[in-house]
Tab-separated table of C-alpha atoms and ligand atoms in Angstrom:
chain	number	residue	atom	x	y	z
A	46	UNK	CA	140.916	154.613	159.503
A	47	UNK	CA	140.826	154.175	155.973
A	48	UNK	CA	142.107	150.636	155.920
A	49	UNK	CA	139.638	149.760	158.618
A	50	UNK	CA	136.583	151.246	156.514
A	51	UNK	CA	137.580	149.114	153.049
A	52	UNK	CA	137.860	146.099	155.480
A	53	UNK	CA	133.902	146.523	157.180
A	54	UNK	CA	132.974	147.254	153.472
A	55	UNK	CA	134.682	144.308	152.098
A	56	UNK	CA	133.379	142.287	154.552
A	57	UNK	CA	129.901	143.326	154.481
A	58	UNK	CA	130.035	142.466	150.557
A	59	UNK	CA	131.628	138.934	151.257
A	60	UNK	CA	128.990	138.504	154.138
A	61	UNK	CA	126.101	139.588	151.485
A	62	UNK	CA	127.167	137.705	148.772
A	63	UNK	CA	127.777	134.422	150.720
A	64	UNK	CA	124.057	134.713	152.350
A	65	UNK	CA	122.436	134.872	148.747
A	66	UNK	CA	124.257	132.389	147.111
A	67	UNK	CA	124.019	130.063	150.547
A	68	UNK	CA	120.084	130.041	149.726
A	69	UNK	CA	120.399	128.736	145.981
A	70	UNK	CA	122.806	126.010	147.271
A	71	UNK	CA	121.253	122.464	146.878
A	72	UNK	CA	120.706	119.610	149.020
A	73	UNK	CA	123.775	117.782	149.893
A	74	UNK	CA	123.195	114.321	148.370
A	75	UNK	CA	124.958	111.451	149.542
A	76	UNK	CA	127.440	109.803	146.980
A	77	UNK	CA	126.032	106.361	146.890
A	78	UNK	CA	129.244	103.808	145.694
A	79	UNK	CA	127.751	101.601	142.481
A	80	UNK	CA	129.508	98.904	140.954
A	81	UNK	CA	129.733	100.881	137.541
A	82	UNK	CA	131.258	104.101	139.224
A	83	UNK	CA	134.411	105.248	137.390
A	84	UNK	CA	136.681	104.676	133.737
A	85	UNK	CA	136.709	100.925	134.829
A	86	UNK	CA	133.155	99.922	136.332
A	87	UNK	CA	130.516	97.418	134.742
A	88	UNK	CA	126.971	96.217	135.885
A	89	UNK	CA	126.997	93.965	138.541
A	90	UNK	CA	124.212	91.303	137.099
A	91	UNK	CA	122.426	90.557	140.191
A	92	UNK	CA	122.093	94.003	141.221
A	93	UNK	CA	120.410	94.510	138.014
A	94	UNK	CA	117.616	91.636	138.494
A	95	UNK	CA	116.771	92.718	141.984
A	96	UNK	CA	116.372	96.469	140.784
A	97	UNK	CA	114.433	94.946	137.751
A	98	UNK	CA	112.372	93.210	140.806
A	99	UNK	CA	111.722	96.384	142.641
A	100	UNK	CA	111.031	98.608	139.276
A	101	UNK	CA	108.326	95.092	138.786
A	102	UNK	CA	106.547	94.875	141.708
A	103	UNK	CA	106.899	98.550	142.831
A	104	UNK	CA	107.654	101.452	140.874
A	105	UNK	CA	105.373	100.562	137.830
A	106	UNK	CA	102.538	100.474	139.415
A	107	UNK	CA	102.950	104.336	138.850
A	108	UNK	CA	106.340	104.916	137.008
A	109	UNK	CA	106.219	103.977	133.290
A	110	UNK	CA	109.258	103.027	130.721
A	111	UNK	CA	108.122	103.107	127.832
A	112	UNK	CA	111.184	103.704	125.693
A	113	UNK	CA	112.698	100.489	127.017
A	114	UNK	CA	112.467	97.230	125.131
A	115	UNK	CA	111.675	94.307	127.131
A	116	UNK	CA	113.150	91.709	125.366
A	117	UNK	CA	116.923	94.260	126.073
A	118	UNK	CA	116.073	92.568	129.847
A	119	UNK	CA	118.588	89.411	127.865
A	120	UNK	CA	121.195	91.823	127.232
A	121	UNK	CA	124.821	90.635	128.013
A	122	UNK	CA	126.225	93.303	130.255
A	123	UNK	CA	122.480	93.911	131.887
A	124	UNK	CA	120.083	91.939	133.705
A	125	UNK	CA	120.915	88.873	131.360
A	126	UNK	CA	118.143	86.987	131.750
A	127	UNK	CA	117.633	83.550	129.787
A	128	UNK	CA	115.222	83.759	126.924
A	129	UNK	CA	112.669	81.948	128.000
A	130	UNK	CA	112.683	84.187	131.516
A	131	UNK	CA	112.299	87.453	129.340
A	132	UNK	CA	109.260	86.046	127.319
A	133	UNK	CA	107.746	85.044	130.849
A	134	UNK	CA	107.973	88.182	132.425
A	135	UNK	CA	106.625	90.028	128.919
A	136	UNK	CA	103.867	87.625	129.258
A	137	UNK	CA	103.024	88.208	133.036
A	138	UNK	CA	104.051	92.147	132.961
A	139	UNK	CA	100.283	94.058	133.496
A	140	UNK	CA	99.313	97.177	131.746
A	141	UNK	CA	97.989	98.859	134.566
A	142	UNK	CA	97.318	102.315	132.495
A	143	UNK	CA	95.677	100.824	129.185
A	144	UNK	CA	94.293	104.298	127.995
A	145	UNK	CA	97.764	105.110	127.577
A	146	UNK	CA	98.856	102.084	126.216
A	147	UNK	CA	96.563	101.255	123.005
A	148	UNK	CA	99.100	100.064	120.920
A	149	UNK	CA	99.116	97.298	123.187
A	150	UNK	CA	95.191	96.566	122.446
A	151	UNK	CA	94.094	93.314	120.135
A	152	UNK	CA	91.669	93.578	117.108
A	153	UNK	CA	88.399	93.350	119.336
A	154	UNK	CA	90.022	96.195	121.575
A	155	UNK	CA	91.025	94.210	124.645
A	156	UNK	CA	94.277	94.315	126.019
A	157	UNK	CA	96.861	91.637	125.208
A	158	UNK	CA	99.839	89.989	126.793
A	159	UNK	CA	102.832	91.484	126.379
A	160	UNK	CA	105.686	89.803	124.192
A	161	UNK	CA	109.636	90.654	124.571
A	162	UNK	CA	109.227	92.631	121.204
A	163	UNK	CA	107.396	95.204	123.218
A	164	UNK	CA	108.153	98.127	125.206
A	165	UNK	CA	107.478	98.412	128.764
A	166	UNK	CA	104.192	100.239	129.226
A	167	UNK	CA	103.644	103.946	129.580
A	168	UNK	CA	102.262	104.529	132.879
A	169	UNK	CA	101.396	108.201	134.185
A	170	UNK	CA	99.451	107.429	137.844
A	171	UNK	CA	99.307	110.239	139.916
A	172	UNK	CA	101.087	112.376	137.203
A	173	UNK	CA	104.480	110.089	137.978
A	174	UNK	CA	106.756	111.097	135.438
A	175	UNK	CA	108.590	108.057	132.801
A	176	UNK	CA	111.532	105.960	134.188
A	177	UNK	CA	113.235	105.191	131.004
A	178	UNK	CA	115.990	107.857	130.958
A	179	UNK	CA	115.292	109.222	134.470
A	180	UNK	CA	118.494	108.087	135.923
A	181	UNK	CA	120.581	110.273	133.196
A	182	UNK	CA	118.348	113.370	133.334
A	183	UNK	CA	118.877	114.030	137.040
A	184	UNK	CA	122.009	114.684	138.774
A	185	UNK	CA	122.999	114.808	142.352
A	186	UNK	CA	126.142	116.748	141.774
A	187	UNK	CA	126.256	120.379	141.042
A	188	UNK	CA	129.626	121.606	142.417
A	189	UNK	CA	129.920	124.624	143.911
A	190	UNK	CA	127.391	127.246	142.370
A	191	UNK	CA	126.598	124.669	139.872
A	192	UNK	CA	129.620	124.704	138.021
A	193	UNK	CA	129.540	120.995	137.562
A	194	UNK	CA	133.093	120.730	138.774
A	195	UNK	CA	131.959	118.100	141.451
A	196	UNK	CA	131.094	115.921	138.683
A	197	UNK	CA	134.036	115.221	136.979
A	198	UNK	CA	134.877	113.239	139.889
A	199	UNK	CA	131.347	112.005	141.124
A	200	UNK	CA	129.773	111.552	137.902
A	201	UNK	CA	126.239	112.976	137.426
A	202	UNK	CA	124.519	111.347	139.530
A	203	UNK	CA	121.297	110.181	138.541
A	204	UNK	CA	120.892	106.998	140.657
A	205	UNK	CA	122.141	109.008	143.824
A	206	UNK	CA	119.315	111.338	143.045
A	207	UNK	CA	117.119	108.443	142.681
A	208	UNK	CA	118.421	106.627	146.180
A	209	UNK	CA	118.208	110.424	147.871
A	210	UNK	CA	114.302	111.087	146.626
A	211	UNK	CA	113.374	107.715	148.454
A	212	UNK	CA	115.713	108.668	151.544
A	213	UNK	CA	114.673	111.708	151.726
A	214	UNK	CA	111.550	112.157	153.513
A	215	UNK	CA	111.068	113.527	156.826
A	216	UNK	CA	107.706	112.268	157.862
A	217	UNK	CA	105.573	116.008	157.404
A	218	UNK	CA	102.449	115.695	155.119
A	219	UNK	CA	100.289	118.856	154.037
A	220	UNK	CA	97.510	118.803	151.838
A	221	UNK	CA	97.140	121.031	148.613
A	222	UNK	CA	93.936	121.267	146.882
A	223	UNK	CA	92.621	118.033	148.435
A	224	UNK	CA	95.703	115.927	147.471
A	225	UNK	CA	98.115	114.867	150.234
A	226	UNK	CA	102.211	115.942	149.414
A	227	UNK	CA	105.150	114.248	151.280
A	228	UNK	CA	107.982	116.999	152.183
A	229	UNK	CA	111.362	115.271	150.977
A	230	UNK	CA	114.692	117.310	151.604
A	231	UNK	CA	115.601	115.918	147.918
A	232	UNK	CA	112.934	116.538	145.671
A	233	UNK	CA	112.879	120.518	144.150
A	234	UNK	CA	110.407	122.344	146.040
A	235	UNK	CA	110.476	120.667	149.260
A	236	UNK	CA	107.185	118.265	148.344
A	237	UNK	CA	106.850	115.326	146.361
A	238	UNK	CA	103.219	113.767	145.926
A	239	UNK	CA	104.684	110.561	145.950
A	240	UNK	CA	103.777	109.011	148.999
A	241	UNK	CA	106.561	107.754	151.600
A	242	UNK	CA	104.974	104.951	151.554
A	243	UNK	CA	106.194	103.559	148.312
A	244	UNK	CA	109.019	101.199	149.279
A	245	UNK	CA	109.996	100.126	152.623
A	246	UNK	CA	112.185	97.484	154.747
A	247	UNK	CA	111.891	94.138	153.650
A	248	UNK	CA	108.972	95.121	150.813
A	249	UNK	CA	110.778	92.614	148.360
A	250	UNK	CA	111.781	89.458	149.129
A	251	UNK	CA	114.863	88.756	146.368
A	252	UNK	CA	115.743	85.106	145.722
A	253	UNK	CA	119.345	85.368	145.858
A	254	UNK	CA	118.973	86.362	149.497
A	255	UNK	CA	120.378	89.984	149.139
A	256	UNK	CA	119.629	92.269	151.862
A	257	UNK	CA	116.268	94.034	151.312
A	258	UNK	CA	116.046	96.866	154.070
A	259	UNK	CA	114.556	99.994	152.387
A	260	UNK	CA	118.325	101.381	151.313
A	261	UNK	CA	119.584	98.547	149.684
A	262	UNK	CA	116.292	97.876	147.658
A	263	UNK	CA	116.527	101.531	146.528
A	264	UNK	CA	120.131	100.972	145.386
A	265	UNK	CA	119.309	98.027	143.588
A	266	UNK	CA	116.663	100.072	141.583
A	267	UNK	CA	118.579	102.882	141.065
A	268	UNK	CA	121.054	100.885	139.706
A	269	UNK	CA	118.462	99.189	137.289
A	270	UNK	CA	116.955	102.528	136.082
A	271	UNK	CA	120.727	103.329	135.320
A	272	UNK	CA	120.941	100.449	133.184
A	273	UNK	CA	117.805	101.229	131.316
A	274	UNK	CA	118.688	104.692	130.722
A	275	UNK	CA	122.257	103.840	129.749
A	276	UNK	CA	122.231	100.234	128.937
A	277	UNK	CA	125.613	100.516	126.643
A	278	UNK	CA	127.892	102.462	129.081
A	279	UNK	CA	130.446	99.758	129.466
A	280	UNK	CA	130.990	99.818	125.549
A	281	UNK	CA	130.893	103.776	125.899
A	282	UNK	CA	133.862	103.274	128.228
A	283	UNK	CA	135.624	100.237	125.584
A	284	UNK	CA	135.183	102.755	123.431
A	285	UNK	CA	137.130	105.504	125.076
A	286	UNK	CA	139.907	103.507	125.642
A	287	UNK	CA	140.105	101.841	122.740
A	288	UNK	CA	140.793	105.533	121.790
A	289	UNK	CA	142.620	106.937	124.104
A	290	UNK	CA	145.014	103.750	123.118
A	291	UNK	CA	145.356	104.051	119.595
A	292	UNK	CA	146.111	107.504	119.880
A	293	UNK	CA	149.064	106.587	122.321
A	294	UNK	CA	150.395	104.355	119.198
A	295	UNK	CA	149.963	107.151	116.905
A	296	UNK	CA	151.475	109.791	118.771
A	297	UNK	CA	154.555	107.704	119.413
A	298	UNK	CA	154.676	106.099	115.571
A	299	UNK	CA	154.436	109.723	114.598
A	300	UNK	CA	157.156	111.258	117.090
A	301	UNK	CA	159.682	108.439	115.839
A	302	UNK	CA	159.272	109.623	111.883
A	303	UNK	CA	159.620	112.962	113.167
A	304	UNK	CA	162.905	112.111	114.393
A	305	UNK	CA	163.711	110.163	111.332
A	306	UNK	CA	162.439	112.674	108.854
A	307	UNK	CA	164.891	115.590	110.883
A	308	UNK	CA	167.546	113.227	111.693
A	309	UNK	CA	169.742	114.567	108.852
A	310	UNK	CA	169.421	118.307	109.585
A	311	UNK	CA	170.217	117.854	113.231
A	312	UNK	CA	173.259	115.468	112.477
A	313	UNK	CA	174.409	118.759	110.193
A	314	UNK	CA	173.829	121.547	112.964
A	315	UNK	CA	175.513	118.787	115.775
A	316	UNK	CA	178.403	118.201	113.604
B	190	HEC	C1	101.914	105.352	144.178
B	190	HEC	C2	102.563	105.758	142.968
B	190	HEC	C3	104.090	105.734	142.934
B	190	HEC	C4	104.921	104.667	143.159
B	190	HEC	C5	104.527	103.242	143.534
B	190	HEC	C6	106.252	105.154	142.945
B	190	HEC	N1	106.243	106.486	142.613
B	190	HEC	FE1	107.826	107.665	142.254
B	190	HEC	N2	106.632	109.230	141.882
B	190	HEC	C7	105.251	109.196	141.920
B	190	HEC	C8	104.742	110.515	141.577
B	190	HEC	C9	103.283	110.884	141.477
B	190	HEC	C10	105.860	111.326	141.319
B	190	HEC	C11	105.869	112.811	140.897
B	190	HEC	C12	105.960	113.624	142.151
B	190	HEC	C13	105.773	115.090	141.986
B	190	HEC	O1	105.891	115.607	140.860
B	190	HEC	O2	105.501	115.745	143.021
B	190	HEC	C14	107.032	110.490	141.545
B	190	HEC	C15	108.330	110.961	141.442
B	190	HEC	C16	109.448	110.158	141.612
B	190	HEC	C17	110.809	110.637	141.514
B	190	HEC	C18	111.259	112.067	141.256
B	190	HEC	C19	111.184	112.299	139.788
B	190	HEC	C20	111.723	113.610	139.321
B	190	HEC	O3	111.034	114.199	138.479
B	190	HEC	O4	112.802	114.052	139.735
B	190	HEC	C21	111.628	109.556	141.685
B	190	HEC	C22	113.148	109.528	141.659
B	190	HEC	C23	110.773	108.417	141.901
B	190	HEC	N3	109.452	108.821	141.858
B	190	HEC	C24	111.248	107.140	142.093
B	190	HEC	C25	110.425	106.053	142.369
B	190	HEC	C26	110.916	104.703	142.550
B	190	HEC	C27	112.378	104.282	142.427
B	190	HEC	C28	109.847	103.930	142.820
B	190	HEC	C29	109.847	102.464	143.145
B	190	HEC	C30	110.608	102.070	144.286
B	190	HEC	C31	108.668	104.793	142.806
B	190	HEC	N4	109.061	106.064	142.508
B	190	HEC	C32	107.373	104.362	143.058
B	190	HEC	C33	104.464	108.131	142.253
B	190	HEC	C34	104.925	106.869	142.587
């Protein structure tokens, strides 16, 4: 009788506890493969130049970036474009938000073409938040109860975030205080007042041919907005190894003059 009361109690508590933490578990977001993904990943170049392409002729019209340096777009190891390509874009790149962007103004207060010494410009519309370190200030990965476990293995997961917000409508619109919101499984809260509109099959057309349904051009972007929020992550990596490796050396120079330093105290005790 006994044994069969703890039981009902214990599993009343499990049942209780599982229900409340089942409502503060997040949205399961897929785990999109990128070409930088794990210790031995890099940028894949092209990828890079098509996101660039999407962030260009879609995201900024609201999205800003304004802690990125256009003239980084030469970067080995990013986009890589040729000098005279990064000047060009600078040059054709609009300020759509020039209240925000003064700095950007010439002496009789009109706005002036943009050079490769400039940042991108800061663009707000529709209260859209900046792109520049976006990708590294998300994460799609919580592990269980947000431990963060799942990310040791996943990574954070800032361009999966990315790829999931512009997956991850389901159509519904409602309005709230005269402005329409999108409901999108991703985004915290349920609603996003982006609209679902924003990037679609076939919306760019990219010159090396690349498929452009609505998934891969989201990849591509996510994968340039990783870039620009990380844009030295393959040296990061060098880096580690280049550690990781000298302390190899060390560890066995310094277990060799161990032996050597002891060698004559152990012959003793052996003898
Ligand atoms: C028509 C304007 C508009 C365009 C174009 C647009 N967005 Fe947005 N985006 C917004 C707004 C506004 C928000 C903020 C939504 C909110 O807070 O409800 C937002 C939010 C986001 C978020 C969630 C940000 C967060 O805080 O977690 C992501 C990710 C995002 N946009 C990605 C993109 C990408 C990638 C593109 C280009 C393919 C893009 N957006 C194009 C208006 C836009």
């Amino acid at each position: 009788m006994i044994r069969k009361l703890i039981l009902t109690a214990l599993a009343t508590v499990a049942f209780t506890a599982g229900s409340s933490f089942a409502q503060e578990v997040d949205p399961v977001i897929k785990d999109v493969p990128f070409s930088f993904d794990g210790p031995f990943g890099t940028y894949d170049q092209h990828q890079l130049q098509r996101g660039l392409q999407v962030y260009t002729e879609v995201c900024s019209a609201c999205h800003g970036m304004k802690l990125v340096a256009i003239r980084t777009l030469g970067d080995v190891g990013g986009p890589h474009l040729a000098a005279d390509q990064v000047k060009a874009y600078a040059a054709a790149f609009p300020v759509n938000d020039t209240a925000s962007n003064p700095q950007y103004n010439d002496a009789s207060g009109k706005t002036r073409a943009l050079t490769p010494n400039d940042n991108f410009p800061a663009n707000n519309m529709m209260g859209a938040p900046d792109m520049s370190v976006l990708a590294k200030a998300r994460a799609a990965f919580h592990g269980p109860y947000k431990l963060g476990i799942n990310q040791l293995i996943h990574g954070i997961g800032g361009p999966q975030y990315i790829v999931a917000i512009l997956e991850g409508y389901t159509g519904k619109t409602k309005d709230v205080a005269g402005n329409t919101v999108y409901e999108n499984d991703i985004f915290p809260g349920g609603w996003i007042q982006m609209p679902n509109t924003v990037l679609s099959d076939g919306q760019v057309t990219f010159a090396d041919g690349a498929p452009n349904d609505k998934l891969s051009e989201a990849k591509d972007v996510a994968a340039f907005l990783m870039w620009a929020a990380e844009p030295k992550m393959m040296e990061r990596k060098h880096a580690g190894f280049d550690g990781v490796f000298f302390l190899i050396i060390l560890t066995s120079l310094l277990y060799l003059t161990n032996k050597r330093i002891w060698a004559p105290m152990k012959g003793k005790k052996t003898a």
